[in-house]
Amino acid sequence: MSATARKTAPNAQDIRAQKGGVPLVSLTAYTTPMARLMDGHCDFVLVGDSVGMVLHGLSSTLGVTMEMMILHGQAVARGLDRAMLVIDMPFGSYEEDPAQAFRNAARLMAETGAGAVKLEGGVEMAETIRFLVKRGIPVMAHIGLTPQSINTLGGYKVQGRDDQAQAVLADAHAVADAGAFSVVLEKVPATLADRITAEVAIPTIGIGASAGCDGQILVVDDMLGFFTAFKPKFVKRYADLGPLAEAAIAEYAAEVRARSFPAAEHVFGDQAPAKGAKA
């Protein structure tokens, strides 16, 4: 697809300029219809590697590939006019060295038209972030709970409590100093999130962090109640659409088996209708 920039969408510098202002709004999206629904309400839309769990039934994000991110990135791009598009770099696509990260980030942006990429990691990723930014790749950082590191973190645990706080704080300063235009804070104590927000010059985007962050993000299938395998504490269900969808499917199945669907209004006659009448 064409990587032509959408004229009305904000860019990385626009997002960065909202530090300390009206809170930034973001959700994940993986499909064109969902992107269209959120386009008028979000400052940026993230194609998250959570797509592996939400849409593909994987047990973690580790099995997500570049091809999956590009496919879903292209789909979401088709549904956006006003929101900035950010795409996650999947596990194994950037950790080896900065050159690997640049090749894959450049590919993601070129093939989807994304305005930025997001990658996980703090101090250890600072060199890579700096390398990418110097070569024209805007980077959104992600620290605290980094789902791609669950095997070394020991699961989806809160990060930054007690003696871990200084390490997470150091991560925040490292990615900001390296040139990231914003940083996602996932599953960190609220007081630590507030301190990071006060100390770094770039917007903080909370997910299980603090209302004091410069913005918030949620997985859209979580907040709409479509994804029900588990519900993190930090998720607020703004709708419970999963049960509604299942009820509609059950009603459809019952009508098919009872031969009450399709009804007369859903089928076609032998003769073409008169001009102006419905087919």
PDB file of C-alpha atoms in Angstrom:
ATOM      1  CA  MET A   1       0.000   0.000   0.000  1.00  0.00           C
ATOM      2  CA  SER A   2       1.034   3.600  -0.364  1.00  0.00           C
ATOM      3  CA  ALA A   3       2.863   5.110   2.586  1.00  0.00           C
ATOM      4  CA  THR A   4       1.491   8.565   1.815  1.00  0.00           C
ATOM      5  CA  ALA A   5       1.111  10.483   5.067  1.00  0.00           C
ATOM      6  CA  ARG A   6      -2.383  11.489   6.133  1.00  0.00           C
ATOM      7  CA  LYS A   7      -2.417  15.279   6.154  1.00  0.00           C
ATOM      8  CA  THR A   8      -4.637  15.641   9.213  1.00  0.00           C
ATOM      9  CA  ALA A   9      -2.907  13.075  11.437  1.00  0.00           C
ATOM     10  CA  PRO A  10      -0.529  14.304  14.151  1.00  0.00           C
ATOM     11  CA  ASN A  11       3.119  13.332  13.962  1.00  0.00           C
ATOM     12  CA  ALA A  12       5.574  12.367  16.691  1.00  0.00           C
ATOM     13  CA  GLN A  13       6.474  15.975  17.443  1.00  0.00           C
ATOM     14  CA  ASP A  14       2.789  16.886  17.783  1.00  0.00           C
ATOM     15  CA  ILE A  15       2.351  14.097  20.328  1.00  0.00           C
ATOM     16  CA  ARG A  16       5.467  15.164  22.197  1.00  0.00           C
ATOM     17  CA  ALA A  17       4.211  18.756  22.296  1.00  0.00           C
ATOM     18  CA  GLN A  18       1.154  17.629  24.261  1.00  0.00           C
ATOM     19  CA  LYS A  19       3.301  16.935  27.325  1.00  0.00           C
ATOM     20  CA  GLY A  20       1.495  18.359  30.349  1.00  0.00           C
ATOM     21  CA  GLY A  21      -1.576  19.332  28.323  1.00  0.00           C
ATOM     22  CA  VAL A  22      -4.919  17.668  27.691  1.00  0.00           C
ATOM     23  CA  PRO A  23      -4.348  13.929  28.266  1.00  0.00           C
ATOM     24  CA  LEU A  24      -3.545  11.905  25.161  1.00  0.00           C
ATOM     25  CA  VAL A  25      -6.058   9.218  24.208  1.00  0.00           C
ATOM     26  CA  SER A  26      -5.061   5.943  22.590  1.00  0.00           C
ATOM     27  CA  LEU A  27      -6.406   2.456  21.943  1.00  0.00           C
ATOM     28  CA  THR A  28      -5.102  -0.564  20.108  1.00  0.00           C
ATOM     29  CA  ALA A  29      -6.612  -1.598  16.800  1.00  0.00           C
ATOM     30  CA  TYR A  30      -5.973  -4.557  14.511  1.00  0.00           C
ATOM     31  CA  THR A  31      -8.663  -4.161  11.818  1.00  0.00           C
ATOM     32  CA  THR A  32     -10.014  -1.491   9.483  1.00  0.00           C
ATOM     33  CA  PRO A  33     -13.558  -1.348  10.969  1.00  0.00           C
ATOM     34  CA  MET A  34     -12.262  -0.895  14.518  1.00  0.00           C
ATOM     35  CA  ALA A  35      -9.784   1.756  13.381  1.00  0.00           C
ATOM     36  CA  ARG A  36     -12.618   3.711  11.760  1.00  0.00           C
ATOM     37  CA  LEU A  37     -14.609   3.669  14.999  1.00  0.00           C
ATOM     38  CA  MET A  38     -11.784   5.129  17.066  1.00  0.00           C
ATOM     39  CA  ASP A  39     -10.249   7.490  14.488  1.00  0.00           C
ATOM     40  CA  GLY A  40     -12.244  10.519  15.579  1.00  0.00           C
ATOM     41  CA  HIS A  41     -11.567   9.987  19.275  1.00  0.00           C
ATOM     42  CA  CYS A  42      -7.897   8.977  19.601  1.00  0.00           C
ATOM     43  CA  ASP A  43      -4.722  11.018  19.252  1.00  0.00           C
ATOM     44  CA  PHE A  44      -2.836   7.924  18.164  1.00  0.00           C
ATOM     45  CA  VAL A  45      -3.822   4.330  17.468  1.00  0.00           C
ATOM     46  CA  LEU A  46      -1.447   1.487  18.262  1.00  0.00           C
ATOM     47  CA  VAL A  47      -1.259  -1.726  16.305  1.00  0.00           C
ATOM     48  CA  GLY A  48      -0.072  -3.732  19.292  1.00  0.00           C
ATOM     49  CA  ASP A  49       1.619  -7.094  19.267  1.00  0.00           C
ATOM     50  CA  SER A  50      -1.225  -8.019  21.626  1.00  0.00           C
ATOM     51  CA  VAL A  51      -2.877  -8.961  18.326  1.00  0.00           C
ATOM     52  CA  GLY A  52      -1.238 -12.349  18.781  1.00  0.00           C
ATOM     53  CA  MET A  53      -3.275 -13.055  21.901  1.00  0.00           C
ATOM     54  CA  VAL A  54      -6.434 -11.130  21.067  1.00  0.00           C
ATOM     55  CA  LEU A  55      -7.002 -12.194  17.458  1.00  0.00           C
ATOM     56  CA  HIS A  56      -4.708 -15.166  16.863  1.00  0.00           C
ATOM     57  CA  GLY A  57      -5.181 -17.107  20.096  1.00  0.00           C
ATOM     58  CA  LEU A  58      -1.506 -17.162  21.081  1.00  0.00           C
ATOM     59  CA  SER A  59      -0.578 -17.581  24.738  1.00  0.00           C
ATOM     60  CA  SER A  60       1.773 -14.576  24.664  1.00  0.00           C
ATOM     61  CA  THR A  61       3.085 -11.923  22.279  1.00  0.00           C
ATOM     62  CA  LEU A  62       6.297 -13.849  21.589  1.00  0.00           C
ATOM     63  CA  GLY A  63       4.980 -15.664  18.521  1.00  0.00           C
ATOM     64  CA  VAL A  64       3.987 -12.496  16.665  1.00  0.00           C
ATOM     65  CA  THR A  65       5.882 -11.937  13.399  1.00  0.00           C
ATOM     66  CA  MET A  66       6.815  -8.957  11.255  1.00  0.00           C
ATOM     67  CA  GLU A  67       4.416 -10.210   8.612  1.00  0.00           C
ATOM     68  CA  MET A  68       1.546 -10.177  11.116  1.00  0.00           C
ATOM     69  CA  MET A  69       2.359  -6.631  12.221  1.00  0.00           C
ATOM     70  CA  ILE A  70       2.571  -5.411   8.635  1.00  0.00           C
ATOM     71  CA  LEU A  71      -0.710  -7.084   7.655  1.00  0.00           C
ATOM     72  CA  HIS A  72      -2.621  -5.622  10.594  1.00  0.00           C
ATOM     73  CA  GLY A  73      -0.807  -2.298  10.273  1.00  0.00           C
ATOM     74  CA  GLN A  74      -1.978  -1.963   6.683  1.00  0.00           C
ATOM     75  CA  ALA A  75      -5.533  -2.827   7.712  1.00  0.00           C
ATOM     76  CA  VAL A  76      -5.590  -0.215  10.478  1.00  0.00           C
ATOM     77  CA  ALA A  77      -4.010   2.424   8.236  1.00  0.00           C
ATOM     78  CA  ARG A  78      -6.972   2.106   5.865  1.00  0.00           C
ATOM     79  CA  GLY A  79      -9.315   3.102   8.680  1.00  0.00           C
ATOM     80  CA  LEU A  80      -7.452   6.176   9.919  1.00  0.00           C
ATOM     81  CA  ASP A  81      -7.593   9.771   8.722  1.00  0.00           C
ATOM     82  CA  ARG A  82      -7.132  11.832  11.869  1.00  0.00           C
ATOM     83  CA  ALA A  83      -5.235   9.662  14.376  1.00  0.00           C
ATOM     84  CA  MET A  84      -1.507   8.911  14.231  1.00  0.00           C
ATOM     85  CA  LEU A  85      -0.606   5.292  13.485  1.00  0.00           C
ATOM     86  CA  VAL A  86       2.004   3.614  15.712  1.00  0.00           C
ATOM     87  CA  ILE A  87       3.070  -0.011  15.256  1.00  0.00           C
ATOM     88  CA  ASP A  88       4.733  -2.387  17.710  1.00  0.00           C
ATOM     89  CA  MET A  89       8.011  -3.983  16.735  1.00  0.00           C
ATOM     90  CA  PRO A  90       7.559  -7.707  17.418  1.00  0.00           C
ATOM     91  CA  PHE A  91       9.813  -9.848  19.574  1.00  0.00           C
ATOM     92  CA  GLY A  92      13.098 -10.677  17.849  1.00  0.00           C
ATOM     93  CA  SER A  93      12.889  -7.851  15.314  1.00  0.00           C
ATOM     94  CA  TYR A  94      15.058  -5.256  17.098  1.00  0.00           C
ATOM     95  CA  GLU A  95      16.940  -6.689  20.087  1.00  0.00           C
ATOM     96  CA  GLU A  96      19.972  -8.072  18.223  1.00  0.00           C
ATOM     97  CA  ASP A  97      21.547  -4.715  17.356  1.00  0.00           C
ATOM     98  CA  PRO A  98      20.582  -1.218  16.155  1.00  0.00           C
ATOM     99  CA  ALA A  99      21.115  -2.130  12.505  1.00  0.00           C
ATOM    100  CA  GLN A 100      18.594  -4.982  12.720  1.00  0.00           C
ATOM    101  CA  ALA A 101      16.168  -2.645  14.463  1.00  0.00           C
ATOM    102  CA  PHE A 102      16.540  -0.031  11.733  1.00  0.00           C
ATOM    103  CA  ARG A 103      15.931  -2.494   8.905  1.00  0.00           C
ATOM    104  CA  ASN A 104      12.745  -3.803  10.484  1.00  0.00           C
ATOM    105  CA  ALA A 105      11.462  -0.416  11.670  1.00  0.00           C
ATOM    106  CA  ALA A 106      12.033   1.065   8.219  1.00  0.00           C
ATOM    107  CA  ARG A 107      10.140  -1.834   6.676  1.00  0.00           C
ATOM    108  CA  LEU A 108       7.203  -1.422   9.064  1.00  0.00           C
ATOM    109  CA  MET A 109       6.925   2.279   8.293  1.00  0.00           C
ATOM    110  CA  ALA A 110       7.424   1.913   4.538  1.00  0.00           C
ATOM    111  CA  GLU A 111       4.857  -0.869   4.123  1.00  0.00           C
ATOM    112  CA  THR A 112       2.162   0.542   6.413  1.00  0.00           C
ATOM    113  CA  GLY A 113       2.538   4.311   6.387  1.00  0.00           C
ATOM    114  CA  ALA A 114       2.938   4.336  10.187  1.00  0.00           C
ATOM    115  CA  GLY A 115       4.147   7.530  11.813  1.00  0.00           C
ATOM    116  CA  ALA A 116       6.225   5.753  14.458  1.00  0.00           C
ATOM    117  CA  VAL A 117       7.196   2.403  15.925  1.00  0.00           C
ATOM    118  CA  LYS A 118       7.057   1.243  19.534  1.00  0.00           C
ATOM    119  CA  LEU A 119       9.637  -0.996  21.145  1.00  0.00           C
ATOM    120  CA  GLU A 120      10.055  -2.421  24.629  1.00  0.00           C
ATOM    121  CA  GLY A 121      12.991  -1.835  26.957  1.00  0.00           C
ATOM    122  CA  GLY A 122      14.715   0.902  28.901  1.00  0.00           C
ATOM    123  CA  VAL A 123      18.413   1.394  29.578  1.00  0.00           C
ATOM    124  CA  GLU A 124      19.372  -1.592  27.429  1.00  0.00           C
ATOM    125  CA  MET A 125      17.454  -0.182  24.438  1.00  0.00           C
ATOM    126  CA  ALA A 126      18.666   3.415  24.698  1.00  0.00           C
ATOM    127  CA  GLU A 127      21.425   2.949  22.126  1.00  0.00           C
ATOM    128  CA  THR A 128      18.958   1.419  19.665  1.00  0.00           C
ATOM    129  CA  ILE A 129      16.427   4.207  20.197  1.00  0.00           C
ATOM    130  CA  ARG A 130      19.109   6.830  19.610  1.00  0.00           C
ATOM    131  CA  PHE A 131      20.250   5.023  16.446  1.00  0.00           C
ATOM    132  CA  LEU A 132      16.707   4.885  15.044  1.00  0.00           C
ATOM    133  CA  VAL A 133      15.807   8.480  15.873  1.00  0.00           C
ATOM    134  CA  LYS A 134      18.972   9.802  14.235  1.00  0.00           C
ATOM    135  CA  ARG A 135      17.959   7.950  11.076  1.00  0.00           C
ATOM    136  CA  GLY A 136      14.419   9.280  10.892  1.00  0.00           C
ATOM    137  CA  ILE A 137      12.464   6.619  12.795  1.00  0.00           C
ATOM    138  CA  PRO A 138      10.273   8.141  15.560  1.00  0.00           C
ATOM    139  CA  VAL A 139      10.243   5.806  18.562  1.00  0.00           C
ATOM    140  CA  MET A 140       7.674   5.353  21.309  1.00  0.00           C
ATOM    141  CA  ALA A 141       9.343   3.560  24.218  1.00  0.00           C
ATOM    142  CA  HIS A 142       7.700   1.024  26.546  1.00  0.00           C
ATOM    143  CA  ILE A 143       8.951   0.307  30.083  1.00  0.00           C
ATOM    144  CA  GLY A 144       7.716  -1.214  33.325  1.00  0.00           C
ATOM    145  CA  LEU A 145       6.001  -4.485  32.493  1.00  0.00           C
ATOM    146  CA  THR A 146       7.301  -5.391  29.047  1.00  0.00           C
ATOM    147  CA  PRO A 147       5.246  -8.372  27.823  1.00  0.00           C
ATOM    148  CA  GLN A 148       7.951  -9.586  25.453  1.00  0.00           C
ATOM    149  CA  SER A 149      10.152 -10.180  28.528  1.00  0.00           C
ATOM    150  CA  ILE A 150       7.702 -12.232  30.588  1.00  0.00           C
ATOM    151  CA  ASN A 151      10.053 -15.216  30.649  1.00  0.00           C
ATOM    152  CA  THR A 152      12.730 -13.167  32.402  1.00  0.00           C
ATOM    153  CA  LEU A 153      10.317 -11.083  34.485  1.00  0.00           C
ATOM    154  CA  GLY A 154       8.579 -14.186  35.830  1.00  0.00           C
ATOM    155  CA  GLY A 155       5.157 -13.343  34.453  1.00  0.00           C
ATOM    156  CA  TYR A 156       2.857 -10.346  34.205  1.00  0.00           C
ATOM    157  CA  LYS A 157       3.883  -8.764  37.507  1.00  0.00           C
ATOM    158  CA  VAL A 158       3.790  -5.154  38.665  1.00  0.00           C
ATOM    159  CA  GLN A 159       7.188  -3.556  38.040  1.00  0.00           C
ATOM    160  CA  GLY A 160       8.813  -0.812  40.098  1.00  0.00           C
ATOM    161  CA  ARG A 161       7.818  -1.631  43.641  1.00  0.00           C
ATOM    162  CA  ASP A 162      10.315  -1.176  46.484  1.00  0.00           C
ATOM    163  CA  ASP A 163      13.906  -1.609  45.300  1.00  0.00           C
ATOM    164  CA  GLN A 164      12.818  -1.908  41.643  1.00  0.00           C
ATOM    165  CA  ALA A 165      11.658   1.701  41.517  1.00  0.00           C
ATOM    166  CA  GLN A 166      15.065   3.190  40.775  1.00  0.00           C
ATOM    167  CA  ALA A 167      15.602   0.798  37.867  1.00  0.00           C
ATOM    168  CA  VAL A 168      12.298   1.748  36.241  1.00  0.00           C
ATOM    169  CA  LEU A 169      13.047   5.436  36.833  1.00  0.00           C
ATOM    170  CA  ALA A 170      16.444   4.984  35.198  1.00  0.00           C
ATOM    171  CA  ASP A 171      14.746   3.306  32.234  1.00  0.00           C
ATOM    172  CA  ALA A 172      12.429   6.284  31.810  1.00  0.00           C
ATOM    173  CA  HIS A 173      15.273   8.793  31.803  1.00  0.00           C
ATOM    174  CA  ALA A 174      17.336   6.626  29.456  1.00  0.00           C
ATOM    175  CA  VAL A 175      14.657   6.374  26.745  1.00  0.00           C
ATOM    176  CA  ALA A 176      13.793  10.064  27.035  1.00  0.00           C
ATOM    177  CA  ASP A 177      17.449  11.077  26.760  1.00  0.00           C
ATOM    178  CA  ALA A 178      17.867   8.742  23.771  1.00  0.00           C
ATOM    179  CA  GLY A 179      15.189  10.632  21.837  1.00  0.00           C
ATOM    180  CA  ALA A 180      11.957   8.676  22.276  1.00  0.00           C
ATOM    181  CA  PHE A 181       9.019  11.040  21.723  1.00  0.00           C
ATOM    182  CA  SER A 182       6.870   9.324  24.382  1.00  0.00           C
ATOM    183  CA  VAL A 183       6.980   6.365  26.735  1.00  0.00           C
ATOM    184  CA  VAL A 184       4.374   3.779  27.720  1.00  0.00           C
ATOM    185  CA  LEU A 185       4.376   2.932  31.442  1.00  0.00           C
ATOM    186  CA  GLU A 186       2.789  -0.467  31.945  1.00  0.00           C
ATOM    187  CA  LYS A 187       1.780  -1.918  35.298  1.00  0.00           C
ATOM    188  CA  VAL A 188       3.868   0.333  37.557  1.00  0.00           C
ATOM    189  CA  PRO A 189       2.787   1.824  40.900  1.00  0.00           C
ATOM    190  CA  ALA A 190       0.883   5.089  40.581  1.00  0.00           C
ATOM    191  CA  THR A 191       3.324   7.070  42.713  1.00  0.00           C
ATOM    192  CA  LEU A 192       6.248   5.961  40.546  1.00  0.00           C
ATOM    193  CA  ALA A 193       4.308   6.773  37.363  1.00  0.00           C
ATOM    194  CA  ASP A 194       3.587  10.253  38.731  1.00  0.00           C
ATOM    195  CA  ARG A 195       7.262  10.772  39.550  1.00  0.00           C
ATOM    196  CA  ILE A 196       8.345   9.670  36.071  1.00  0.00           C
ATOM    197  CA  THR A 197       5.722  11.942  34.500  1.00  0.00           C
ATOM    198  CA  ALA A 198       7.069  14.885  36.496  1.00  0.00           C
ATOM    199  CA  GLU A 199      10.731  14.178  35.733  1.00  0.00           C
ATOM    200  CA  VAL A 200      10.863  13.308  32.037  1.00  0.00           C
ATOM    201  CA  ALA A 201      10.293  15.811  29.250  1.00  0.00           C
ATOM    202  CA  ILE A 202       8.268  13.449  27.051  1.00  0.00           C
ATOM    203  CA  PRO A 203       4.647  12.335  27.450  1.00  0.00           C
ATOM    204  CA  THR A 204       3.996   9.270  29.576  1.00  0.00           C
ATOM    205  CA  ILE A 205       1.231   6.932  28.378  1.00  0.00           C
ATOM    206  CA  GLY A 206      -0.229   4.866  31.179  1.00  0.00           C
ATOM    207  CA  ILE A 207      -1.640   1.367  31.073  1.00  0.00           C
ATOM    208  CA  GLY A 208      -2.062   0.220  34.639  1.00  0.00           C
ATOM    209  CA  ALA A 209      -0.063   3.226  35.854  1.00  0.00           C
ATOM    210  CA  SER A 210      -1.646   6.514  36.984  1.00  0.00           C
ATOM    211  CA  ALA A 211      -4.346   8.999  36.034  1.00  0.00           C
ATOM    212  CA  GLY A 212      -1.566  11.556  36.339  1.00  0.00           C
ATOM    213  CA  CYS A 213       0.167  10.250  33.207  1.00  0.00           C
ATOM    214  CA  ASP A 214       0.113  12.438  30.106  1.00  0.00           C
ATOM    215  CA  GLY A 215      -2.138   9.923  28.356  1.00  0.00           C
ATOM    216  CA  GLN A 216      -3.753   6.504  28.564  1.00  0.00           C
ATOM    217  CA  ILE A 217      -3.979   3.419  26.378  1.00  0.00           C
ATOM    218  CA  LEU A 218      -6.024   0.221  26.576  1.00  0.00           C
ATOM    219  CA  VAL A 219      -6.501  -2.822  24.384  1.00  0.00           C
ATOM    220  CA  VAL A 220      -9.792  -2.090  22.656  1.00  0.00           C
ATOM    221  CA  ASP A 221     -11.040  -5.685  22.868  1.00  0.00           C
ATOM    222  CA  ASP A 222     -10.502  -5.537  26.647  1.00  0.00           C
ATOM    223  CA  MET A 223     -12.423  -2.298  27.189  1.00  0.00           C
ATOM    224  CA  LEU A 224     -15.282  -3.412  24.916  1.00  0.00           C
ATOM    225  CA  GLY A 225     -15.593  -6.826  26.543  1.00  0.00           C
ATOM    226  CA  PHE A 226     -14.771  -8.865  23.432  1.00  0.00           C
ATOM    227  CA  PHE A 227     -11.643 -10.452  24.912  1.00  0.00           C
ATOM    228  CA  THR A 228     -12.705 -12.485  27.936  1.00  0.00           C
ATOM    229  CA  ALA A 229      -9.869 -14.978  28.465  1.00  0.00           C
ATOM    230  CA  PHE A 230      -8.731 -12.805  31.367  1.00  0.00           C
ATOM    231  CA  LYS A 231      -9.279  -9.249  32.625  1.00  0.00           C
ATOM    232  CA  PRO A 232      -6.311  -7.273  34.003  1.00  0.00           C
ATOM    233  CA  LYS A 233      -7.018  -5.103  37.044  1.00  0.00           C
ATOM    234  CA  PHE A 234      -6.220  -1.952  35.071  1.00  0.00           C
ATOM    235  CA  VAL A 235      -8.953  -2.597  32.481  1.00  0.00           C
ATOM    236  CA  LYS A 236     -12.293  -0.847  32.762  1.00  0.00           C
ATOM    237  CA  ARG A 237     -15.013  -2.469  30.683  1.00  0.00           C
ATOM    238  CA  TYR A 238     -16.872   0.384  29.000  1.00  0.00           C
ATOM    239  CA  ALA A 239     -19.142  -2.146  27.315  1.00  0.00           C
ATOM    240  CA  ASP A 240     -19.731  -5.877  27.569  1.00  0.00           C
ATOM    241  CA  LEU A 241     -20.141  -6.716  23.901  1.00  0.00           C
ATOM    242  CA  GLY A 242     -18.897 -10.294  24.042  1.00  0.00           C
ATOM    243  CA  PRO A 243     -22.065 -11.706  25.626  1.00  0.00           C
ATOM    244  CA  LEU A 244     -24.223  -9.561  23.319  1.00  0.00           C
ATOM    245  CA  ALA A 245     -22.413 -10.934  20.272  1.00  0.00           C
ATOM    246  CA  GLU A 246     -22.735 -14.504  21.528  1.00  0.00           C
ATOM    247  CA  ALA A 247     -26.457 -14.011  22.149  1.00  0.00           C
ATOM    248  CA  ALA A 248     -26.916 -12.693  18.608  1.00  0.00           C
ATOM    249  CA  ILE A 249     -25.014 -15.681  17.196  1.00  0.00           C
ATOM    250  CA  ALA A 250     -27.151 -18.070  19.252  1.00  0.00           C
ATOM    251  CA  GLU A 251     -30.341 -16.420  17.974  1.00  0.00           C
ATOM    252  CA  TYR A 252     -29.101 -16.724  14.389  1.00  0.00           C
ATOM    253  CA  ALA A 253     -28.258 -20.398  14.879  1.00  0.00           C
ATOM    254  CA  ALA A 254     -31.697 -21.102  16.369  1.00  0.00           C
ATOM    255  CA  GLU A 255     -33.487 -19.378  13.471  1.00  0.00           C
ATOM    256  CA  VAL A 256     -31.445 -21.259  10.867  1.00  0.00           C
ATOM    257  CA  ARG A 257     -32.262 -24.592  12.501  1.00  0.00           C
ATOM    258  CA  ALA A 258     -35.947 -23.612  12.750  1.00  0.00           C
ATOM    259  CA  ARG A 259     -35.919 -22.457   9.094  1.00  0.00           C
ATOM    260  CA  SER A 260     -37.241 -19.056  10.155  1.00  0.00           C
ATOM    261  CA  PHE A 261     -34.176 -17.447   8.607  1.00  0.00           C
ATOM    262  CA  PRO A 262     -33.896 -16.510   5.840  1.00  0.00           C
ATOM    263  CA  ALA A 263     -37.435 -15.116   5.707  1.00  0.00           C
ATOM    264  CA  ALA A 264     -39.215 -13.873   2.587  1.00  0.00           C
ATOM    265  CA  GLU A 265     -37.603 -10.440   2.810  1.00  0.00           C
ATOM    266  CA  HIS A 266     -34.125 -12.000   2.696  1.00  0.00           C
ATOM    267  CA  VAL A 267     -34.492 -14.052  -0.511  1.00  0.00           C
ATOM    268  CA  PHE A 268     -34.921 -13.233  -4.226  1.00  0.00           C
ATOM    269  CA  GLY A 269     -37.855 -13.913  -6.523  1.00  0.00           C
ATOM    270  CA  ASP A 270     -37.792 -15.462 -10.001  1.00  0.00           C
ATOM    271  CA  GLN A 271     -38.628 -12.183 -11.703  1.00  0.00           C
ATOM    272  CA  ALA A 272     -36.598  -8.977 -11.597  1.00  0.00           C
ATOM    273  CA  PRO A 273     -38.433  -6.292  -9.623  1.00  0.00           C
ATOM    274  CA  ALA A 274     -40.009  -3.309 -11.309  1.00  0.00           C
ATOM    275  CA  LYS A 275     -37.701  -0.374 -11.838  1.00  0.00           C
ATOM    276  CA  GLY A 276     -37.224   1.482  -8.583  1.00  0.00           C
ATOM    277  CA  ALA A 277     -38.401  -1.433  -6.421  1.00  0.00           C
ATOM    278  CA  LYS A 278     -36.132  -3.399  -4.138  1.00  0.00           C
ATOM    279  CA  ALA A 279     -34.550  -6.561  -5.555  1.00  0.00           C
TER     280      ALA A 279
END
